[in-house]
Coordinates of C-alpha atoms in Angstrom, one line a residue:
X1 CA 0.0 0.0 0.0
X2 CA 2.8 2.4 0.9
X3 CA 4.7 1.5 -2.3
X4 CA 1.6 2.2 -4.4
X5 CA 1.1 5.6 -2.7
X6 CA 4.8 6.5 -3.2
X7 CA 4.5 5.5 -6.9
X8 CA 1.4 7.7 -7.2
X9 CA 3.1 10.6 -5.5
X10 CA 6.1 10.2 -7.8
X11 CA 3.8 10.2 -10.9
X12 CA 2.1 13.4 -9.7
X13 CA 5.4 15.1 -9.1
X14 CA 6.7 14.0 -12.5
X15 CA 3.6 15.3 -14.3
X16 CA 3.8 18.6 -12.4
X17 CA 7.5 19.1 -13.3
X18 CA 6.7 18.2 -16.9
X19 CA 4.1 21.0 -17.1
X20 CA 6.4 23.4 -15.3
X21 CA 9.0 22.7 -17.9
X22 CA 6.5 23.8 -20.6
X23 CA 5.7 27.0 -18.7
X24 CA 9.4 27.9 -18.4
X25 CA 9.9 27.1 -22.1
X26 CA 7.1 29.4 -23.2
X27 CA 8.3 32.1 -20.8
X28 CA 11.9 31.8 -22.2
X29 CA 10.5 32.0 -25.8
X30 CA 8.4 35.1 -25.1
X31 CA 11.2 36.8 -23.3
X32 CA 13.6 36.2 -26.1
X33 CA 11.0 37.4 -28.6
X34 CA 10.5 40.6 -26.5
X35 CA 14.2 41.3 -26.3
X36 CA 14.6 40.7 -30.0
X37 CA 11.8 43.1 -30.7
X38 CA 13.3 45.7 -28.4
X39 CA 16.6 45.6 -30.3
X40 CA 15.0 45.7 -33.7
X41 CA 12.7 48.6 -32.7
X42 CA 15.7 50.6 -31.4
X43 CA 17.7 49.8 -34.6
X44 CA 14.9 50.8 -37.0
X45 CA 14.0 54.0 -35.0
X46 CA 17.6 55.2 -35.0
X47 CA 17.8 54.8 -38.7
X48 CA 14.4 56.3 -39.2
X49 CA 15.3 59.4 -37.3
X50 CA 18.8 59.8 -38.7
X51 CA 19.6 62.2 -41.5
X52 CA 15.9 63.4 -41.6
X53 CA 14.8 60.2 -43.3
X54 CA 11.4 60.5 -41.5
X55 CA 10.9 63.9 -43.2
X56 CA 11.9 62.6 -46.7
X57 CA 9.5 59.6 -46.4
X58 CA 6.6 61.8 -45.3
X59 CA 7.1 64.8 -47.6
X60 CA 7.7 62.6 -50.7
X61 CA 5.2 59.8 -49.8
X62 CA 7.8 57.2 -50.5
X63 CA 6.2 54.4 -48.4
X64 CA 3.0 54.1 -46.4
X65 CA 2.6 54.0 -42.7
X66 CA 6.2 53.7 -41.4
X67 CA 4.8 53.9 -37.8
X68 CA 2.8 50.7 -38.4
X69 CA 5.8 48.9 -39.7
X70 CA 7.8 49.8 -36.7
X71 CA 5.1 48.9 -34.1
X72 CA 3.0 46.1 -35.5
X73 CA 5.2 44.5 -38.2
X74 CA 8.3 44.3 -36.0
X75 CA 6.3 42.7 -33.2
X76 CA 4.7 40.2 -35.6
X77 CA 8.0 39.5 -37.3
X78 CA 10.0 38.7 -34.1
X79 CA 7.3 36.5 -32.5
X80 CA 6.4 34.6 -35.6
X81 CA 10.1 34.2 -36.7
X82 CA 11.0 32.7 -33.4
X83 CA 8.0 30.5 -33.3
X84 CA 8.7 29.2 -36.8
X85 CA 12.3 28.6 -36.0
X86 CA 11.5 26.4 -33.0
X87 CA 8.9 24.6 -35.0
X88 CA 11.4 23.9 -37.8
X89 CA 13.9 22.7 -35.2
X90 CA 11.4 20.3 -33.6
X91 CA 10.3 19.1 -37.0
X92 CA 13.9 18.4 -38.0
X93 CA 14.6 16.3 -34.8
X94 CA 11.3 14.5 -35.2
X95 CA 11.9 13.7 -38.9
X96 CA 15.4 12.2 -38.2
X97 CA 14.0 10.1 -35.3
X98 CA 11.0 8.6 -37.1
X99 CA 12.4 8.4 -40.7
X100 CA 14.7 5.5 -39.7
X101 CA 11.8 3.6 -38.1
X102 CA 9.5 4.0 -41.1
X103 CA 12.2 3.2 -43.6
X104 CA 13.1 0.0 -41.6
X105 CA 9.5 -1.1 -41.6
X106 CA 8.7 -0.6 -45.3
X107 CA 10.8 1.6 -47.6
X108 CA 8.0 2.0 -50.3
X109 CA 5.8 3.6 -47.6
X110 CA 8.5 6.2 -47.0
X111 CA 8.6 6.9 -50.7
X112 CA 4.8 7.3 -50.9
X113 CA 5.0 9.7 -48.0
X114 CA 7.5 11.9 -49.7
X115 CA 5.6 12.0 -53.0
X116 CA 2.4 12.8 -51.1
X117 CA 3.9 15.6 -49.2
X118 CA 5.6 17.1 -52.3
X119 CA 2.3 17.0 -54.2
X120 CA 0.4 18.6 -51.3
X121 CA 3.0 21.4 -51.0
X122 CA 2.7 22.2 -54.7
X123 CA -1.1 22.3 -54.6
X124 CA -1.0 24.5 -51.5
X125 CA 1.3 27.0 -53.1
X126 CA -1.0 27.1 -56.2
X127 CA -4.2 27.6 -54.2
X128 CA -2.7 30.1 -51.8
X129 CA -0.3 32.1 -54.1
X130 CA -2.6 35.2 -53.7
X131 CA -2.5 35.2 -49.9
X132 CA 0.8 37.0 -49.6
X133 CA -0.4 39.9 -51.7
X134 CA -3.8 40.0 -49.9
X135 CA -2.1 40.0 -46.5
X136 CA 0.3 42.7 -47.6
X137 CA -2.6 44.9 -48.7
X138 CA -4.6 44.1 -45.6
X139 CA -1.8 45.4 -43.4
X140 CA -1.7 48.6 -45.5
X141 CA -5.4 49.2 -45.5
X142 CA -5.8 48.5 -41.8
X143 CA -3.0 51.0 -41.1
X144 CA -4.6 53.6 -43.4
X145 CA -7.9 53.3 -41.6
X146 CA -6.2 53.7 -38.2
X147 CA -4.2 56.7 -39.5
X148 CA -7.5 58.3 -40.6
X149 CA -8.8 57.9 -37.0
X150 CA -5.6 59.4 -35.6
X151 CA -6.0 62.4 -38.0
X152 CA -9.5 63.0 -36.6
X153 CA -8.2 63.0 -33.1
X154 CA -5.3 65.4 -33.9
X155 CA -7.5 67.8 -35.8
X156 CA -10.6 67.6 -33.7
X157 CA -11.0 71.3 -33.2
X158 CA -10.5 72.2 -36.9
X159 CA -13.0 69.6 -38.0
X160 CA -15.5 70.8 -35.4
X161 CA -15.2 74.4 -36.5
X162 CA -15.8 73.4 -40.1
X163 CA -18.6 71.1 -39.2
X164 CA -16.9 68.4 -41.3
X165 CA -18.1 65.4 -39.3
X166 CA -20.1 63.9 -42.2
X167 CA -17.2 64.3 -44.6
X168 CA -14.8 62.7 -42.1
X169 CA -17.3 59.8 -41.6
X170 CA -17.5 59.2 -45.3
X171 CA -13.7 59.2 -45.7
X172 CA -13.2 56.8 -42.8
X173 CA -16.0 54.5 -44.1
X174 CA -14.3 54.5 -47.5
X175 CA -11.0 53.4 -45.9
X176 CA -12.8 50.8 -43.7
X177 CA -14.8 49.5 -46.8
X178 CA -11.5 49.1 -48.7
X179 CA -10.1 47.1 -45.8
X180 CA -13.3 45.1 -45.5
X181 CA -13.4 44.2 -49.2
X182 CA -9.8 43.1 -49.1
X183 CA -10.4 41.0 -46.0
X184 CA -13.3 39.4 -47.8
X185 CA -11.1 38.3 -50.6
X186 CA -8.6 37.1 -48.0
X187 CA -11.2 35.0 -46.3
X188 CA -12.3 33.4 -49.6
X189 CA -8.7 32.4 -50.5
X190 CA -8.2 31.1 -47.0
X191 CA -11.4 29.1 -47.3
X192 CA -10.3 27.4 -50.5
X193 CA -7.0 26.6 -49.1
X194 CA -8.6 25.2 -45.9
X195 CA -10.8 22.8 -48.0
X196 CA -7.7 21.3 -49.5
X197 CA -5.7 21.3 -46.2
X198 CA -8.4 19.4 -44.3
X199 CA -8.8 16.8 -47.1
X200 CA -5.1 16.4 -47.2
X201 CA -4.9 15.9 -43.5
X202 CA -7.6 13.3 -43.2
X203 CA -7.1 11.3 -46.4
X204 CA -3.5 10.4 -45.4
X205 CA -4.7 8.6 -42.3
X206 CA -5.8 5.5 -44.2
X207 CA -2.7 5.3 -46.5
X208 CA -0.2 3.7 -44.1
X209 CA -2.7 1.1 -42.9
X210 CA -3.7 0.3 -46.5
X211 CA -0.1 -0.1 -47.6
X212 CA 1.1 -2.2 -44.7
X213 CA -2.0 -4.3 -44.1
X214 CA -1.2 -6.8 -47.0
X215 CA 2.1 -7.6 -45.2
X216 CA 0.3 -8.4 -42.0
X217 CA -2.2 -10.8 -43.7
X218 CA 0.7 -12.5 -45.5
X219 CA 2.3 -13.1 -42.0
X220 CA 5.4 -11.0 -42.7
X221 CA 4.8 -8.5 -39.8
X222 CA 2.9 -8.5 -36.6
X223 CA -0.2 -6.4 -35.8
X224 CA 1.8 -4.0 -33.6
X225 CA 3.9 -3.1 -36.5
X226 CA 0.9 -1.6 -38.3
X227 CA 0.3 0.8 -35.4
X228 CA 4.0 1.6 -35.2
X229 CA 4.1 2.4 -39.0
X230 CA 1.0 4.6 -38.7
X231 CA 2.5 6.5 -35.8
X232 CA 5.8 7.0 -37.6
X233 CA 4.0 8.0 -40.8
X234 CA 1.9 10.6 -39.0
X235 CA 4.9 12.1 -37.3
X236 CA 7.0 12.3 -40.5
X237 CA 4.0 13.6 -42.5
X238 CA 3.5 16.4 -40.1
X239 CA 7.2 17.3 -40.3
X240 CA 7.4 17.4 -44.1
X241 CA 4.0 19.0 -44.6
X242 CA 4.7 22.2 -42.6
X243 CA 4.1 24.3 -45.7
X244 CA 0.7 22.7 -46.2
X245 CA -0.4 23.0 -42.6
X246 CA 1.0 26.4 -41.9
X247 CA 0.6 28.1 -45.3
X248 CA -1.8 30.8 -44.1
X249 CA 0.5 31.7 -41.3
X250 CA 3.5 31.6 -43.7
X251 CA 1.7 33.9 -46.2
X252 CA 0.9 36.4 -43.5
X253 CA 4.5 36.2 -42.3
X254 CA 5.7 36.8 -45.8
X255 CA 3.7 39.9 -46.1
X256 CA 5.3 41.2 -42.9
X257 CA 8.7 40.4 -44.3
X258 CA 7.9 42.2 -47.5
X259 CA 6.8 45.4 -45.6
X260 CA 9.8 45.4 -43.4
X261 CA 12.1 44.6 -46.3
X262 CA 10.7 47.6 -48.2
X263 CA 11.2 49.8 -45.2
X264 CA 14.7 48.6 -44.6
X265 CA 15.6 49.2 -48.2
X266 CA 14.3 52.8 -47.9
X267 CA 16.4 53.4 -44.8
X268 CA 19.5 52.0 -46.4
X269 CA 19.0 54.1 -49.6
X270 CA 18.7 57.2 -47.4
X271 CA 21.9 56.4 -45.6
X272 CA 23.7 56.0 -48.9
X273 CA 22.4 59.4 -50.0
X274 CA 20.4 57.9 -52.9
X275 CA 16.9 58.5 -51.5
X276 CA 15.4 60.9 -54.1
X277 CA 18.7 62.7 -54.4
X278 CA 18.9 64.8 -57.5
X279 CA 21.8 64.8 -59.9
X280 CA 22.4 68.5 -59.1
X281 CA 22.0 69.6 -55.6
X282 CA 22.5 72.5 -53.2
X283 CA 25.7 72.4 -51.2
X284 CA 24.9 73.2 -47.6
X285 CA 28.0 73.9 -45.5
X286 CA 28.7 74.6 -41.8
X287 CA 32.0 76.3 -41.2
X288 CA 33.7 76.7 -37.8
X289 CA 35.3 80.0 -38.5
X290 CA 36.4 83.3 -37.0
X291 CA 34.8 85.2 -39.9
X292 CA 34.7 85.2 -43.7
X293 CA 35.3 87.4 -46.7
X294 CA 32.5 89.7 -47.7
X295 CA 30.3 88.3 -50.5
X296 CA 29.6 90.4 -53.5
X297 CA 25.9 89.7 -53.9
X298 CA 25.2 91.6 -57.1
X299 CA 26.1 94.9 -55.5
X300 CA 23.3 94.6 -52.9
X301 CA 25.5 94.1 -49.9
X302 CA 28.1 96.9 -49.1
X303 CA 31.3 96.0 -47.3
X304 CA 30.9 95.7 -43.5
X305 CA 33.0 94.9 -40.5
X306 CA 30.3 92.9 -38.7
X307 CA 30.8 89.1 -38.2
X308 CA 29.5 87.0 -41.0
X309 CA 26.7 84.5 -40.1
X310 CA 25.4 83.3 -43.5
X311 CA 26.3 83.3 -47.2
X312 CA 24.0 82.3 -50.0
X313 CA 25.7 82.1 -53.3
X314 CA 24.0 81.6 -56.7
X315 CA 21.2 79.6 -55.3
X316 CA 18.6 78.2 -57.7
X317 CA 15.9 76.4 -55.7
X318 CA 13.6 73.7 -57.3
X319 CA 10.8 71.5 -55.9
X320 CA 11.9 67.9 -55.2
X321 CA 9.3 66.1 -57.3
X322 CA 8.2 68.4 -60.2
X323 CA 11.6 70.1 -60.5
X324 CA 9.9 73.5 -60.9
X325 CA 12.1 76.5 -60.3
X326 CA 11.0 78.6 -57.3
X327 CA 14.0 80.9 -56.9
X328 CA 16.6 81.6 -59.5
X329 CA 20.3 82.7 -58.9
X330 CA 19.8 84.1 -55.4
X331 CA 22.8 85.6 -53.6
X332 CA 22.9 87.5 -50.3
X333 CA 24.8 87.6 -47.0
X334 CA 23.8 88.0 -43.4
X335 CA 26.0 89.6 -40.9
X336 CA 25.4 90.0 -37.2
X337 CA 22.5 92.4 -36.5
X338 CA 21.6 92.3 -40.2
X339 CA 18.0 91.3 -40.0
X340 CA 16.3 90.3 -43.2
X341 CA 12.6 90.2 -44.1
X342 CA 11.5 87.8 -46.9
X343 CA 8.2 88.8 -48.6
X344 CA 6.4 87.8 -51.7
X345 CA 3.1 86.3 -52.9
X346 CA 1.9 82.9 -51.6
X347 CA 3.6 80.0 -53.5
X348 CA 6.6 82.1 -54.6
X349 CA 9.0 80.0 -52.5
X350 CA 9.5 81.8 -49.3
X351 CA 9.1 78.8 -47.0
X352 CA 10.9 76.7 -49.5
X353 CA 13.9 79.0 -49.1
X354 CA 13.9 78.3 -45.4
X355 CA 13.6 74.6 -46.1
X356 CA 16.8 74.8 -48.2
X357 CA 18.6 76.8 -45.5
X358 CA 17.5 74.1 -43.0
X359 CA 18.8 71.3 -45.3
X360 CA 15.3 69.8 -45.8
X361 CA 15.4 70.5 -49.6
X362 CA 18.5 70.2 -51.7
X363 CA 17.1 70.1 -55.2
X364 CA 18.7 72.8 -57.3
X365 CA 22.2 74.3 -57.3
X366 CA 24.3 76.8 -55.5
X367 CA 25.9 77.1 -52.1
X368 CA 24.7 77.9 -48.6
X369 CA 27.3 78.5 -45.9
X370 CA 26.6 79.0 -42.2
X371 CA 29.4 80.3 -40.0
X372 CA 29.1 78.8 -36.5
X373 CA 31.2 78.9 -33.4
X374 CA 33.4 76.1 -32.2
X375 CA 32.7 74.6 -28.8
X376 CA 34.4 76.9 -26.2
X377 CA 34.4 80.0 -28.3
X378 CA 34.0 82.8 -25.8
X379 CA 32.9 85.5 -28.1
X380 CA 31.6 86.3 -31.6
X381 CA 34.1 86.4 -34.4
X382 CA 35.4 89.8 -35.5
X383 CA 36.3 91.0 -38.9
X384 CA 39.9 91.0 -38.0
X385 CA 39.8 87.2 -37.5
X386 CA 38.5 86.2 -41.0
X387 CA 40.0 82.8 -41.4
X388 CA 38.0 79.5 -41.9
X389 CA 39.5 76.9 -39.7
X390 CA 37.1 73.9 -40.3
X391 CA 34.4 73.1 -42.8
X392 CA 31.9 70.3 -43.4
X393 CA 30.9 70.1 -47.0
X394 CA 27.7 68.3 -46.2
X395 CA 24.8 68.9 -43.8
X396 CA 25.4 65.6 -41.9
X397 CA 27.8 65.2 -39.0
X398 CA 29.2 61.7 -39.5
X399 CA 30.0 61.3 -35.8
X400 CA 26.5 62.3 -34.5
X401 CA 24.8 60.6 -37.5
X402 CA 22.4 63.5 -37.8
X403 CA 22.2 67.0 -39.3
X404 CA 24.7 69.3 -37.7
X405 CA 22.6 72.4 -38.0
X406 CA 21.1 71.9 -34.6
X407 CA 20.4 74.7 -32.1
X408 CA 23.7 74.0 -30.4
X409 CA 25.4 75.2 -33.6
X410 CA 24.0 78.8 -33.2
X411 CA 21.2 78.4 -35.8
X412 CA 17.6 78.1 -34.7
X413 CA 14.6 77.4 -37.0
X414 CA 11.2 78.5 -35.9
X415 CA 8.2 77.2 -38.0
X416 CA 4.8 78.8 -38.3
X417 CA 3.1 76.1 -36.3
X418 CA 5.4 75.1 -33.4
X419 CA 5.9 71.5 -32.5
X420 CA 4.6 70.5 -29.1
X421 CA 6.4 67.5 -27.7
X422 CA 4.8 64.8 -25.6
X423 CA 5.9 65.8 -22.2
X424 CA 5.8 68.4 -19.5
X425 CA 5.9 72.1 -19.8
X426 CA 9.5 72.1 -18.8
X427 CA 10.3 69.7 -21.6
X428 CA 8.5 72.0 -24.0
X429 CA 10.7 74.9 -23.1
X430 CA 14.0 72.9 -23.2
X431 CA 13.2 71.3 -26.6
X432 CA 15.4 70.6 -28.5
X433 CA 18.6 72.0 -27.1
X434 CA 18.6 70.3 -23.8
X435 CA 16.3 67.4 -24.5
X436 CA 18.9 64.7 -23.8
X437 CA 19.7 66.0 -20.4
X438 CA 16.1 66.4 -19.4
X439 CA 15.2 62.8 -20.5
X440 CA 18.2 61.3 -18.8
X441 CA 17.6 63.1 -15.5
X442 CA 13.8 62.7 -15.4
X443 CA 13.6 59.1 -16.3
X444 CA 13.9 56.3 -13.7
X445 CA 15.3 53.3 -15.4
X446 CA 13.9 49.9 -14.4
X447 CA 16.4 47.4 -13.2
X448 CA 15.9 45.2 -16.2
X449 CA 16.3 48.0 -18.8
X450 CA 18.1 46.9 -21.9
X451 CA 21.2 48.9 -23.0
X452 CA 20.0 49.5 -26.5
X453 CA 16.8 51.2 -25.2
X454 CA 18.9 53.9 -23.5
X455 CA 20.1 56.7 -25.7
X456 CA 23.6 57.5 -24.6
X457 CA 24.6 61.1 -25.6
X458 CA 27.8 61.4 -27.6
X459 CA 30.6 62.7 -25.4
X460 CA 31.4 65.5 -27.8
X461 CA 27.8 66.5 -28.0
X462 CA 27.5 66.6 -24.3
X463 CA 30.6 68.7 -23.7
X464 CA 29.4 71.1 -26.4
X465 CA 26.0 71.5 -24.8
X466 CA 27.5 72.0 -21.4
X467 CA 28.9 75.3 -22.6
X468 CA 25.4 76.6 -21.8
X469 CA 24.1 75.1 -18.5
X470 CA 20.6 73.6 -18.4
X471 CA 18.2 76.5 -17.4
X472 CA 16.9 76.4 -13.9
X473 CA 13.3 76.6 -12.8
X474 CA 13.7 80.3 -12.2
X475 CA 15.1 80.8 -15.7
X476 CA 12.1 79.0 -17.2
X477 CA 9.7 81.0 -15.1
X478 CA 11.3 84.2 -16.1
X479 CA 11.3 83.4 -19.9
X480 CA 7.6 82.6 -19.7
X481 CA 7.1 86.1 -18.2
X482 CA 9.3 87.6 -20.9
X483 CA 7.1 86.2 -23.7
X484 CA 3.9 87.1 -21.7
X485 CA 2.5 83.7 -21.0
X486 CA 3.6 83.4 -17.3
X487 CA -0.1 82.8 -16.4
X488 CA 0.0 79.3 -17.8
X489 CA 2.0 78.2 -14.8
X490 CA -1.0 78.7 -12.5
X491 CA -3.4 77.3 -15.1
X492 CA -1.4 74.0 -15.4
X493 CA 0.0 73.8 -11.9
X494 CA 3.7 74.2 -12.6
X495 CA 6.3 73.2 -15.0
X496 CA 6.2 69.4 -14.6
X497 CA 2.6 68.6 -15.4
X498 CA 1.9 66.8 -18.7
X499 CA -0.9 67.7 -21.1
X500 CA -1.7 67.4 -24.8
X501 CA -0.2 70.9 -25.3
X502 CA -1.2 71.3 -28.9
X503 CA -4.8 71.0 -27.8
X504 CA -4.8 73.0 -24.5
X505 CA -2.8 75.9 -25.8
X506 CA -4.0 78.3 -28.5
X507 CA -1.8 78.8 -31.6
X508 CA -0.8 82.2 -30.3
X509 CA 0.3 80.7 -27.0
X510 CA 2.2 78.0 -28.8
X511 CA 4.0 80.6 -30.9
X512 CA 5.0 82.5 -27.8
X513 CA 6.2 79.3 -26.2
X514 CA 8.3 78.7 -29.2
X515 CA 9.9 82.1 -28.8
X516 CA 10.6 81.2 -25.2
X517 CA 12.6 78.2 -26.5
X518 CA 14.4 80.6 -28.8
X519 CA 15.3 83.0 -26.1
X520 CA 16.6 80.2 -23.8
X521 CA 18.8 78.7 -26.6
X522 CA 20.3 82.1 -27.4
X523 CA 21.4 81.2 -31.0
X524 CA 23.4 83.6 -33.2
X525 CA 20.9 83.3 -36.1
X526 CA 17.2 82.5 -36.1
X527 CA 15.1 81.7 -39.1
X528 CA 11.4 82.5 -38.6
X529 CA 8.6 81.2 -40.9
X530 CA 5.6 83.5 -40.1
X531 CA 6.3 82.7 -36.5
X532 CA 4.1 85.6 -35.2
X533 CA 1.1 85.0 -37.6
X534 CA -1.2 84.2 -34.7
X535 CA -0.2 87.1 -32.5
X536 CA -1.5 90.6 -32.2
X537 CA 0.8 93.5 -33.3
X538 CA 1.6 94.5 -29.7
X539 CA 2.9 91.0 -28.8
X540 CA 4.7 90.7 -32.1
X541 CA 6.6 93.9 -31.5
X542 CA 7.4 92.8 -27.9
X543 CA 8.9 89.5 -29.1
X544 CA 11.0 91.1 -31.8
X545 CA 12.4 93.5 -29.2
X546 CA 13.2 90.6 -26.9
X547 CA 15.2 89.0 -29.8
X548 CA 17.1 92.2 -30.5
X549 CA 17.9 92.6 -26.8
X550 CA 19.2 89.0 -26.7
X551 CA 21.6 89.8 -29.6
X552 CA 19.9 87.4 -31.9
X553 CA 20.1 88.0 -35.7
X554 CA 17.0 86.8 -37.6
X555 CA 15.6 86.1 -41.0
X556 CA 11.8 86.4 -41.1
X557 CA 9.1 85.3 -43.5
X558 CA 5.9 87.3 -43.3
X559 CA 3.2 89.3 -44.9
X560 CA 2.4 92.0 -42.3
X561 CA 3.5 95.5 -43.1
X562 CA 4.4 95.9 -39.4
X563 CA 7.3 93.5 -39.8
X564 CA 9.3 96.0 -41.8
X565 CA 9.9 98.0 -38.6
X566 CA 12.0 95.2 -37.2
X567 CA 14.3 94.5 -40.1
X568 CA 17.2 96.2 -42.0
X569 CA 16.6 94.7 -45.4
X570 CA 13.9 93.1 -47.4
X571 CA 14.1 90.3 -49.9
X572 CA 11.1 90.4 -52.3
X573 CA 10.6 87.1 -54.1
X574 CA 8.1 87.0 -57.0
X575 CA 6.7 83.9 -58.7
X576 CA 9.2 82.4 -61.1
X577 CA 8.4 82.3 -64.8
X578 CA 9.3 78.9 -66.3
X579 CA 10.2 80.5 -69.7
X580 CA 12.4 83.2 -68.2
X581 CA 16.0 83.0 -67.2
X582 CA 16.0 86.3 -65.2
X583 CA 16.2 86.3 -61.5
X584 CA 12.9 86.6 -59.7
X585 CA 14.0 88.4 -56.6
X586 CA 15.1 91.8 -55.4
X587 CA 16.9 92.8 -52.2
X588 CA 17.1 96.3 -50.8
X589 CA 17.7 98.2 -47.6
X590 CA 14.7 99.6 -45.6
X591 CA 15.1 103.3 -45.2
X592 CA 13.5 104.8 -42.1
X593 CA 11.8 107.6 -44.0
X594 CA 10.4 105.2 -46.5
X595 CA 9.4 102.9 -43.7
X596 CA 7.5 105.7 -41.9
X597 CA 5.5 106.5 -45.0
X598 CA 4.9 102.9 -45.9
X599 CA 3.5 102.0 -42.5
X600 CA 1.0 104.9 -42.9
X601 CA -0.6 103.2 -45.9

């Protein structure tokens, strides 16, 4: 009795250990899949955000839904690839183990099995050949539908003002209908394949018994050998028929691989400078200098002893896709305290000129040179120190792997609609000059954090940024008062609260917040694209006075006549005539008498 109880307890313990083994196996597999996904996500995101690839993909519509490829496709790829790998490994071990048994029992049965599995695989491929394309399209259409819903959320106020709910509903239903119709075709193809797969699976169960039974009746084998052959046959058939049994999963996996492969090719082509790069391009240069020789810009710029900040030489700017000329043979120079206003009709290329200065567009020809300070320069260059000491002939810093025209390089770009980051009010103000320091200091890393999920700042970049210490809370509070939005501190209960800032702040408040970033960063040169369009004239004048007081030289794009009062020169760009070879711009000084009469109009 005791022996029987001990045997029973041993059996229970063994079964429990067996199930625990499977739990640990599944846990190890999922953990490995998660770590693989983390690494691949970090790898793809770094390449996506390097050299402004994200901007090229979006502005030129190169591929659809890169966000969905990074989130969903990478997750599906890692989990499915690992699962398939383990399945193939188990199948290989199983095939080796049972092939010898079946071949020993009856070699012809082994040959029948191989022929049957090969035929089944061929038929499965023929019936399911359209599944890969349908799965690829389904991924795209589902992502398009989700993107449409995100657009409604991001533009909720504008849609509500227009009363465009019915239009949005129709657009969303069109996208959903497209996904529905494709999914219907996918289900039909899957149904046809499933008919064959089920027949294939059940028909083969009688084959081994039918082949081996005559040997039993002739007395050549015992009855147990029949069961043994059927078991070995079933094992081997399952191993060699993976394509038949898993074809739907394989086709979905193939679609994921196609989407990731397409995305990977785009990222590689961008890294090799071949992503929509024109044969002729604008040369954007950042020079670490003490000064530069004065540019002869068609007689429009007289000699000066002020430090040089920017040279634009013989710039012809074209659109990336249509190759239409926007600005022809433009040349000018910007010295310290030489503030330039760019005006012209809508569509003439004013914002495109800023895109070229920022390195976003390089279609055309000519040369743009920024003169920036080296790390550790204590003061601005003077005319007596005009000697270039270092120059990068491209707009990408190879060491940082990103454009070098960052705010730490004394150039600050301010778009018309400021970007509101996902974070606190403090992070809004410190973006992007001190972003790395804020993220590192405010984030508590979990104990199991993976090293490739932590962005380690480049040592050279850190030392360069440390020239200007991270602003204190008092500094941030003061700059909010300087741009006249100090009241938002009480409204949102301090600097460290998190909101959807693009929704809770008006466009005018967002523009003033962007100016607060500008004043904190203290660049030598700022480029403003209608950055005060949502402000009243009093606040506009106040912000320009603050920039002047901070010693910031600026280039502004705008339409208001009041902007003339804050600039020394005006660049007037007219619409380019495709048939003309004449320049379509004019640059002149703003005389105070002329300005006084002009503002009266």
